[in-house]
Amino acid sequence: MVSSKSFLAFSLKCLASFVATHLSNSSVAAAGAAALPAHHAQRSADAATRLHEMTSDLGPRLSRGALIYTPGSEQFDILTERWQLFAPPTFIAVVVAKSERDVELTVQLANRFGLPWLAVSGHHGAINSLGTFKQGIQISMESFNEVKLSPDGRTARIGGGTLSKKITDTLWAEGKQNVTGACECTSLVGPMLGGGHGWLQGRNGLSADQLISARVVLPNGRLVTVSKDSAYSDLFWGLQGAGHNFGIVTQVEYKVYDVSENGGADWTYANLIFKQDKLEAVFSLINTITNNGTGDISYIDFVWFQHIPEIDATSPILSVYMVYQGTPLHAQKYIDMYTALRPANSTIIATDYTHISSLTGNGNDGLACAHGAYYALRFPTGFETYNLSTVRNLFDKFADITSAQPGFNNSFFLFEDYSTRGVQAVDAASTAVPDRFNHHLVSPVIIYFDPLLGEEAVRAGKELRGLAMEGKTGLLNAYVNYAHGDEGVGGWYGHEGWRIERLRGLKRRYDPENRVGYYAPIGV
Ligand SMILES: Cc1cc2nc3c(=O)[nH]c(=O)nc-3n(C[C@H](O)[C@H](O)[C@H](O)COP(=O)(O)OP(=O)(O)OC[C@H]3O[C@@H](n4cnc5c(N)ncnc54)[C@H](O)[C@@H]3O)c2cc1C
């Protein structure tokens, strides 16, 4: 590793030539953003100059080990890789902050020099509004990865960039666990800011429901501690569900549970693969088991429509991942229900909590954690219960789309059926999470490699979501962490007027210049 000062000296040499070739006039204007004071606009006519001035000021003041990377270095490329390629934000520098002071300084100086900034933790944010972030500063949170159990063992202090797997393994070694997203390589904070669904939500609620306090660098660059009882209780509410809009979280104090008192250490994983003629039977069974959110708290399933030619050469299949908190003996009742439907293939594994993500394809070893290989567009909605004819229509349309366009062959359609008991136990008005009433997360994921397929992919996704909407009453609720980006504030944050009013009020108070307006932006 290179120290911040020597690396900066090197990288600034490369900067002028990079900027000359990579910044068009229009992108320079965009990078200037509304917040640039007039005297700076005159003094620093373009983003290149402003970046140079900013980093010259920032570099010597960063703490030991902090780094600034600019394009042209291998590390810059690695740090700016994303889970998927559609609508990427673009960066002219990456600051790898080591301390809260580094984050504060970076935000303050970026503001002063009129450069946009964006926190990046697990690199899995994929909403297309991120594509409006142009030529700014990435603030990499990877060094904020502490996991420290409190003396009473009921909470943990977790760094704002910590990835799920590290948290799960660290706590597990202490006989503890907490609610994280199901994916091992997303951060804790990224999902939490939008609600955060995970394996333990049936018992413990959403990730956002676990938040005790957060240390946040506000859009003006000032660090505050936000909790229910603080002077920032209004912001605490907003962080829990609409939190991408209010600053950078450097650390959270977060609830943890004793494994032994939270359902125990044993888990069962089953993968049951069905041909398409079993679709109605499978979804009817899921309706019965989940029973409008009142089903067994230990039961979870995901259903994927996907192509597995070895099982069916002509049609997508249904792959059910059934996860149960308990031994296979405890899960047997549910395994028997699926087995009675005669799956084409089945695998059953006794395991523990730490292996569930990997077994379901959400592990560091799986595609969910590969970076930068493909385009993946999601078009989420939620169902209270499955309407069987709608699910059939969705399957048929998915089959049509993926057979008509071989470039979409790797796409899948995901139905996530977590227990929602713990989610619904929380007063819906007490956080900014708008949707605690749908029991099923439903999302086509259109995957392709050829960038020319982008428009067709968007059309396909919208068509599938349109069909999904025909099978339910009410307006679109698109889980903000999966959102495509076209759903609008009501789709992301709820259709009750008071929610949007309250969020806009928070924006006016904490971010009047709308500096944090790239991930599902509320606007001011
Ligand atoms: C393969 C895959 C699996 C997923 N699984 C789940 C799941 O099981 N449950 C679930 O709820 N969601 C899941 N998601 C969605 C996930 O919640 C979002 O993609 C989330 O944005 C990822 O956060 P990140 O830190 O990994 O990504 P990043 O791209 O690093 O962050 C996303 C956005 O969050 C904000 N942000 C990041 N870090 C900070 C910070 N420290 N302070 C303030 N803002 C910050 C920024 O606006 C950033 O653009 C999954 C997504 C993918 C692609």
XYZ file of C-alpha atoms and ligand atoms in Angstrom:
577
model
C 0.000 0.000 0.000
C 1.105 3.547 -0.627
C 0.661 6.267 1.959
C -1.908 8.953 1.287
C 0.667 11.643 0.639
C 2.971 9.778 -1.729
C 0.069 8.239 -3.580
C -1.590 11.586 -3.924
C 1.554 13.131 -5.357
C 1.718 10.362 -7.922
C -1.947 10.361 -8.741
C -2.210 14.093 -9.216
C 0.377 13.852 -11.963
C -1.933 11.527 -13.857
C -4.949 13.612 -13.141
C -4.491 16.463 -15.571
C -4.137 14.193 -18.566
C -7.020 11.992 -17.428
C -9.308 14.924 -16.954
C -8.407 16.432 -20.291
C -9.417 13.284 -22.092
C -12.362 12.152 -19.988
C -14.387 15.201 -19.061
C -16.549 16.740 -21.721
C -17.769 20.309 -21.288
C -21.235 19.143 -20.401
C -20.020 16.745 -17.747
C -17.904 19.486 -16.246
C -20.999 21.630 -15.923
C -22.875 18.749 -14.298
C -20.101 18.166 -11.826
C -20.287 21.811 -10.850
C -23.700 21.148 -9.286
C -25.948 23.778 -7.814
C -23.961 24.038 -4.605
C -20.868 25.684 -6.083
C -20.446 29.173 -4.637
C -20.123 31.868 -7.306
C -16.556 32.811 -6.434
C -15.500 29.218 -6.794
C -17.273 28.883 -10.084
C -15.156 31.715 -11.426
C -11.922 30.644 -9.802
C -12.221 26.964 -10.627
C -13.743 26.725 -14.031
C -13.802 22.989 -14.390
C -13.988 19.812 -12.374
C -10.356 18.942 -13.077
C -9.080 22.107 -11.506
C -11.480 21.812 -8.634
C -10.480 18.218 -7.991
C -6.831 19.206 -8.065
C -7.434 22.028 -5.597
C -9.589 19.867 -3.398
C -7.198 16.938 -3.187
C -4.203 19.223 -2.675
C -5.985 20.567 0.365
C -7.393 17.228 1.507
C -4.412 14.897 1.002
C -2.119 16.289 3.711
C -5.007 16.434 6.198
C -6.174 12.839 5.828
C -5.298 10.378 8.541
C -2.513 7.816 8.245
C -3.377 5.086 5.762
C -6.129 7.006 3.995
C -5.694 6.996 0.234
C -6.834 8.947 -2.776
C -6.972 7.148 -6.098
C -7.603 8.630 -9.496
C -8.363 6.941 -12.829
C -5.492 5.120 -14.415
C -4.582 3.111 -11.343
C -5.538 -0.523 -10.953
C -6.854 0.162 -7.478
C -9.182 2.869 -8.791
C -10.665 0.339 -11.203
C -11.113 -2.241 -8.449
C -12.650 0.231 -6.027
C -15.159 1.517 -8.560
C -16.315 -1.908 -9.760
C -19.979 -2.591 -9.176
C -22.159 -5.656 -8.903
C -23.696 -4.918 -12.297
C -23.017 -2.518 -15.156
C -26.261 -0.640 -15.890
C -26.412 3.114 -15.159
C -23.148 3.358 -13.228
C -22.144 6.442 -11.271
C -18.870 7.855 -12.606
C -15.968 9.034 -10.500
C -12.898 11.203 -10.920
C -11.402 10.180 -7.589
C -11.825 7.656 -4.809
C -11.062 8.589 -1.229
C -10.488 5.556 0.970
C -11.292 7.131 4.315
C -9.816 5.693 7.489
C -11.486 7.836 10.108
C -14.670 9.774 10.658
C -12.598 12.937 10.378
C -11.533 11.832 6.880
C -15.175 11.486 5.870
C -16.050 14.869 7.349
C -13.138 16.579 5.606
C -13.842 14.931 2.272
C -17.483 15.966 2.346
C -16.661 19.511 3.461
C -14.006 20.023 0.814
C -16.005 18.359 -1.951
C -18.864 20.712 -1.087
C -16.554 23.686 -1.068
C -15.155 22.806 -4.483
C -18.536 21.911 -5.943
C -17.832 18.218 -6.469
C -20.519 15.594 -5.814
C -19.701 12.714 -3.467
C -21.136 9.271 -2.871
C -20.570 6.691 -0.129
C -19.797 3.201 -1.393
C -19.728 0.172 0.882
C -20.701 -3.173 -0.678
C -20.890 -1.951 -4.317
C -24.309 -3.585 -4.836
C -26.468 -0.482 -5.248
C -28.054 -0.775 -8.686
C -30.886 1.731 -9.008
C -30.640 3.713 -12.231
C -30.733 7.073 -10.426
C -27.112 6.331 -9.479
C -26.332 6.918 -13.142
C -27.058 10.625 -12.605
C -23.988 10.823 -10.367
C -21.320 12.159 -12.722
C -17.629 12.849 -12.261
C -17.602 12.982 -8.492
C -15.792 11.614 -5.473
C -16.393 8.079 -4.267
C -15.963 7.855 -0.516
C -15.040 4.234 0.092
C -16.223 2.940 3.441
C -14.342 -0.364 3.372
C -12.116 0.606 6.306
C -15.128 1.143 8.546
C -15.412 -2.552 9.258
C -15.307 -2.918 13.007
C -17.684 -5.362 14.723
C -17.578 -4.949 18.486
C -19.966 -6.555 20.904
C -21.139 -4.397 23.800
C -20.280 -5.551 27.345
C -23.901 -6.611 27.998
C -23.963 -8.589 24.721
C -27.219 -7.040 23.539
C -25.867 -4.668 20.917
C -22.835 -4.359 18.698
C -20.962 -1.400 17.304
C -20.606 -2.002 13.579
C -18.659 0.080 11.085
C -20.593 1.806 8.311
C -18.867 -0.158 5.548
C -18.865 -3.627 7.119
C -20.040 -6.469 4.905
C -22.599 -8.984 6.144
C -20.352 -12.034 6.164
C -17.828 -10.492 8.500
C -20.583 -9.500 10.913
C -22.259 -12.902 10.853
C -19.019 -14.798 11.428
C -17.737 -12.453 14.122
C -20.957 -12.586 16.109
C -21.405 -16.323 15.566
C -18.064 -16.960 17.246
C -19.554 -15.253 20.313
C -22.810 -17.241 20.185
C -24.626 -14.213 18.759
C -26.414 -13.246 15.566
C -28.136 -10.240 14.056
C -30.329 -9.244 11.130
C -28.340 -8.608 7.956
C -29.331 -8.864 4.314
C -29.149 -12.398 2.960
C -26.213 -11.593 0.701
C -22.760 -12.015 2.242
C -21.107 -9.242 0.258
C -23.591 -6.419 0.657
C -22.881 -4.110 3.541
C -25.025 -4.005 6.644
C -25.756 -0.319 6.241
C -26.676 -0.272 2.512
C -29.657 -2.634 2.901
C -30.536 -1.210 6.340
C -30.990 2.294 4.967
C -33.772 0.998 2.710
C -35.312 -1.408 5.261
C -33.226 -4.552 4.874
C -34.739 -8.020 4.445
C -32.913 -11.040 5.835
C -33.153 -14.562 7.230
C -33.947 -13.473 10.781
C -36.633 -10.913 10.022
C -39.475 -13.255 10.988
C -38.215 -13.246 14.566
C -36.469 -9.910 14.833
C -37.854 -7.533 12.204
C -36.116 -5.720 9.393
C -32.535 -4.552 9.518
C -33.758 -0.964 9.978
C -35.658 -2.104 13.082
C -32.382 -3.120 14.730
C -30.873 0.348 14.686
C -30.208 1.902 18.102
C -28.083 4.803 16.927
C -26.002 5.878 13.957
C -23.061 8.203 13.598
C -23.748 10.198 10.464
C -21.707 12.729 8.532
C -24.440 15.076 7.399
C -24.499 16.605 3.902
C -22.819 19.727 5.314
C -19.895 17.606 6.533
C -20.734 17.670 10.236
C -20.693 14.448 12.269
C -23.682 13.805 14.540
C -25.039 10.885 16.529
C -28.596 10.058 15.587
C -30.926 8.053 17.790
C -34.513 7.980 18.911
C -33.755 10.062 21.976
C -31.293 12.486 20.416
C -31.844 15.956 19.006
C -31.979 14.157 15.657
C -34.881 11.818 16.371
C -36.587 13.060 13.190
C -33.579 11.960 11.174
C -33.507 8.633 13.013
C -36.972 7.955 11.610
C -35.836 8.839 8.081
C -32.663 6.769 8.230
C -34.808 3.692 8.796
C -36.103 3.179 5.267
C -35.147 6.313 3.329
C -31.633 6.599 4.674
C -29.765 6.886 1.383
C -30.813 10.524 1.291
C -29.212 12.016 4.382
C -25.453 11.607 4.631
C -22.813 8.999 5.336
C -23.184 6.484 8.147
C -19.809 5.765 9.696
C -21.004 3.493 12.478
C -24.160 1.982 13.924
C -25.124 0.629 17.289
C -27.266 -2.336 16.427
C -29.279 -5.066 18.165
C -27.816 -8.558 18.463
C -29.344 -11.772 19.792
C -28.166 -14.900 21.561
C -28.325 -17.711 19.021
C -29.609 -20.083 21.699
C -32.558 -17.808 22.476
C -33.241 -16.799 18.898
C -34.343 -20.071 17.334
C -31.110 -21.997 17.853
C -28.071 -22.882 15.784
C -29.520 -25.566 13.483
C -30.810 -24.712 10.047
C -32.026 -26.791 7.126
C -31.596 -25.998 3.471
C -33.564 -27.759 0.756
C -33.463 -27.160 -2.976
C -36.475 -28.596 -4.789
C -36.662 -28.212 -8.534
C -39.969 -28.503 -10.369
C -40.960 -28.496 -14.000
C -43.389 -25.804 -15.006
C -46.500 -28.000 -14.824
C -46.172 -27.880 -11.005
C -46.307 -24.090 -10.846
C -49.847 -23.761 -9.494
C -49.290 -26.536 -6.973
C -46.055 -24.967 -5.711
C -47.469 -21.455 -5.287
C -50.672 -22.773 -3.793
C -48.560 -24.634 -1.241
C -46.590 -21.469 -0.471
C -49.848 -19.581 0.078
C -50.900 -22.292 2.506
C -47.611 -22.365 4.404
C -47.063 -18.619 4.625
C -50.762 -18.016 5.248
C -50.895 -14.263 4.739
C -47.944 -13.619 6.998
C -49.153 -15.773 9.880
C -47.172 -18.908 8.974
C -44.324 -20.632 10.801
C -41.751 -18.057 11.897
C -38.907 -20.454 11.058
C -39.959 -21.061 7.461
C -38.548 -19.139 4.455
C -38.502 -19.917 0.762
C -37.264 -18.330 -2.437
C -38.649 -19.457 -5.795
C -36.704 -18.809 -8.978
C -37.955 -19.115 -12.517
C -34.826 -19.831 -14.477
C -33.452 -21.879 -17.328
C -31.746 -25.142 -16.393
C -31.599 -27.071 -19.689
C -30.469 -30.243 -17.902
C -33.876 -30.314 -16.178
C -36.016 -28.923 -18.994
C -34.541 -28.150 -22.402
C -37.482 -26.117 -23.664
C -38.955 -24.220 -20.729
C -37.811 -22.402 -17.590
C -38.163 -24.381 -14.378
C -39.078 -23.484 -10.787
C -36.265 -23.831 -8.311
C -37.417 -23.613 -4.688
C -34.869 -22.833 -2.003
C -36.539 -23.768 1.244
C -34.769 -22.591 4.361
C -35.837 -23.590 7.834
C -34.469 -22.578 11.196
C -34.311 -26.011 12.785
C -32.983 -29.483 12.022
C -34.203 -31.486 8.992
C -36.422 -33.330 11.453
C -38.109 -30.065 12.394
C -38.372 -29.109 8.714
C -39.649 -32.528 7.640
C -43.279 -31.471 7.583
C -42.521 -28.872 4.894
C -40.103 -31.093 3.003
C -42.862 -33.711 2.817
C -45.297 -31.158 1.408
C -42.908 -30.320 -1.413
C -41.892 -33.921 -1.966
C -45.551 -34.824 -2.413
C -45.527 -32.550 -5.479
C -42.833 -34.783 -7.011
C -39.902 -32.464 -7.683
C -37.619 -33.294 -10.603
C -34.674 -32.918 -8.275
C -34.146 -32.355 -4.575
C -31.250 -31.709 -2.216
C -31.545 -31.446 1.554
C -28.710 -30.284 3.786
C -28.480 -29.881 7.556
C -26.444 -26.780 8.260
C -26.150 -23.712 10.472
C -26.966 -20.044 10.050
C -23.540 -19.082 8.723
C -23.908 -21.284 5.614
C -27.421 -20.400 4.488
C -26.384 -17.454 2.321
C -23.805 -19.449 0.454
C -26.148 -22.421 -0.053
C -28.813 -20.173 -1.557
C -26.406 -18.525 -4.018
C -25.898 -15.373 -1.927
C -22.423 -16.213 -0.705
C -19.045 -14.701 -1.427
C -18.469 -17.783 -3.565
C -21.567 -17.177 -5.714
C -22.636 -15.037 -8.635
C -24.382 -12.620 -6.291
C -20.939 -11.461 -5.228
C -19.291 -11.339 -8.647
C -18.502 -7.796 -9.737
C -18.872 -6.108 -13.070
C -19.580 -9.068 -15.321
C -23.079 -8.319 -16.587
C -26.081 -6.009 -16.645
C -28.879 -6.881 -14.218
C -32.140 -4.947 -14.083
C -34.771 -5.535 -11.397
C -38.415 -4.449 -11.426
C -39.753 -5.232 -7.963
C -43.196 -5.205 -6.493
C -44.835 -6.916 -3.527
C -47.747 -9.319 -3.097
C -49.795 -10.000 0.008
C -50.606 -13.426 -1.337
C -50.016 -15.237 -4.615
C -52.721 -15.001 -7.253
C -52.143 -18.257 -9.119
C -53.301 -17.076 -12.524
C -51.036 -14.012 -12.251
C -48.068 -16.185 -11.367
C -48.866 -18.410 -14.348
C -49.050 -15.335 -16.615
C -45.718 -14.150 -15.253
C -44.144 -17.515 -15.916
C -45.460 -17.689 -19.480
C -44.328 -14.143 -20.245
C -40.915 -14.792 -18.697
C -40.616 -17.926 -20.849
C -41.625 -15.956 -23.980
C -39.201 -13.119 -23.311
C -36.235 -15.336 -22.566
C -36.824 -17.643 -25.521
C -37.409 -14.776 -27.985
C -34.162 -13.096 -26.892
C -31.390 -15.616 -26.174
C -29.346 -12.731 -24.769
C -31.690 -12.817 -21.734
C -31.154 -16.514 -21.128
C -29.438 -15.987 -17.784
C -32.318 -13.931 -16.431
C -34.418 -15.152 -13.558
C -37.616 -14.218 -11.788
C -37.332 -14.163 -8.026
C -40.104 -14.626 -5.453
C -38.900 -14.146 -1.864
C -41.100 -15.487 0.895
C -39.526 -14.494 4.201
C -41.539 -14.736 7.365
C -42.968 -11.265 7.934
C -44.090 -11.748 11.530
C -41.278 -9.673 13.043
C -41.699 -7.043 10.323
C -45.380 -6.607 11.029
C -44.845 -6.499 14.770
C -43.283 -3.053 14.334
C -45.604 -0.043 14.147
C -45.641 0.965 10.465
C -45.575 4.681 11.301
C -42.512 4.348 13.524
C -40.018 4.170 10.633
C -39.753 5.386 7.048
C -40.161 1.814 5.761
C -43.406 2.116 3.789
C -44.280 -1.506 3.127
C -44.854 -3.866 6.015
C -48.029 -5.335 4.567
C -46.791 -7.300 1.551
C -45.584 -10.786 2.426
C -43.869 -11.635 -0.834
C -41.090 -9.755 -2.635
C -41.495 -10.290 -6.360
C -38.910 -9.249 -8.916
C -37.871 -10.184 -12.423
C -34.112 -9.834 -12.864
C -33.228 -9.301 -16.515
C -29.603 -10.256 -17.044
C -27.618 -9.694 -20.235
C -24.062 -9.153 -21.408
C -24.548 -7.163 -24.612
C -24.958 -3.439 -23.808
C -27.084 -3.033 -26.929
C -29.846 -5.018 -25.223
C -30.457 -2.315 -22.622
C -33.666 -0.845 -24.030
C -35.135 -4.246 -24.745
C -34.305 -5.333 -21.201
C -36.074 -2.317 -19.719
C -39.126 -3.021 -21.894
C -39.156 -6.658 -20.810
C -38.861 -5.791 -17.133
C -41.623 -3.219 -17.329
C -43.872 -5.618 -19.168
C -43.362 -8.262 -16.494
C -44.009 -5.809 -13.701
C -47.113 -4.550 -15.487
C -48.416 -8.114 -15.507
C -47.566 -8.519 -11.836
C -49.538 -5.386 -11.004
C -52.604 -6.867 -12.715
C -52.618 -9.590 -10.086
C -52.957 -7.339 -7.065
C -54.934 -4.437 -5.750
C -53.412 -1.123 -4.743
C -50.484 0.908 -5.948
C -46.936 -0.116 -6.706
C -44.668 -0.628 -3.713
C -41.191 -1.270 -5.051
C -38.670 -2.285 -2.399
C -36.275 0.649 -2.650
C -33.190 -1.550 -2.368
C -34.254 -3.476 -5.465
C -35.860 -0.618 -7.355
C -35.176 -0.053 -11.025
C -35.443 3.701 -10.612
C -38.621 4.542 -12.529
C -41.007 3.941 -9.609
C -41.009 7.461 -8.175
C -41.053 8.606 -4.553
C -44.459 7.023 -3.860
C -43.275 3.675 -5.184
C -40.125 3.818 -3.033
C -41.304 5.567 0.131
C -45.051 4.964 0.278
C -48.212 6.492 -1.041
C -49.355 8.109 2.196
C -48.931 11.854 1.711
C -47.627 12.329 5.245
C -44.640 10.078 4.596
C -43.442 12.082 1.623
C -44.118 15.372 3.403
C -42.117 14.217 6.388
C -39.220 13.064 4.230
C -39.190 16.324 2.272
C -39.166 18.190 5.582
C -36.096 16.202 6.597
C -34.433 17.049 3.311
C -35.129 20.733 3.839
C -33.650 20.550 7.331
C -30.634 18.331 6.699
C -29.907 18.632 3.000
C -31.427 21.840 1.632
C -28.962 21.833 -1.255
C -29.870 18.250 -2.157
C -26.305 17.018 -2.094
C -27.382 13.466 -1.297
C -29.730 12.991 -4.203
C -28.523 10.029 -6.183
C -30.000 6.885 -4.651
C -33.801 6.898 -4.979
C -33.820 10.658 -4.403
C -36.609 12.206 -2.361
C -35.914 15.695 -3.649
C -36.373 18.837 -1.580
C -26.929 -9.868 -5.207
C -27.741 -8.974 -4.309
C -28.295 -9.490 -3.156
C -29.059 -8.669 -2.322
N -29.628 -9.197 -1.202
C -30.376 -8.409 -0.403
C -30.988 -8.933 0.766
O -30.864 -10.101 1.082
N -31.733 -8.097 1.526
C -31.905 -6.794 1.197
O -32.595 -6.088 1.920
N -31.338 -6.266 0.104
C -30.581 -7.039 -0.699
N -30.021 -6.511 -1.827
C -30.229 -5.096 -2.133
C -29.287 -4.240 -1.309
O -29.965 -3.883 -0.128
C -28.908 -2.958 -2.064
O -28.300 -3.303 -3.277
C -27.978 -2.080 -1.230
O -27.947 -0.800 -1.808
C -26.583 -2.635 -1.182
O -25.757 -1.849 -0.368
P -24.175 -1.915 -0.569
O -23.517 -1.208 0.516
O -23.813 -3.332 -0.755
O -23.980 -1.197 -1.966
P -23.338 0.281 -2.319
O -23.435 0.352 -3.799
O -22.001 0.382 -1.710
O -24.317 1.240 -1.628
C -25.591 1.490 -2.156
C -25.982 2.903 -1.797
O -26.133 2.986 -0.397
C -25.624 4.214 0.075
N -24.579 3.902 1.047
C -23.692 2.888 1.034
N -22.944 2.913 2.131
C -23.363 3.954 2.865
C -22.986 4.502 4.119
N -22.014 3.963 4.863
N -23.646 5.597 4.560
C -24.644 6.153 3.838
N -25.032 5.682 2.639
C -24.404 4.587 2.172
C -25.160 4.984 -1.138
O -26.230 5.805 -1.575
C -24.939 3.923 -2.162
O -25.148 4.377 -3.479
C -29.261 -7.312 -2.661
C -28.702 -6.806 -3.828
C -27.953 -7.621 -4.644
C -27.382 -7.033 -5.901
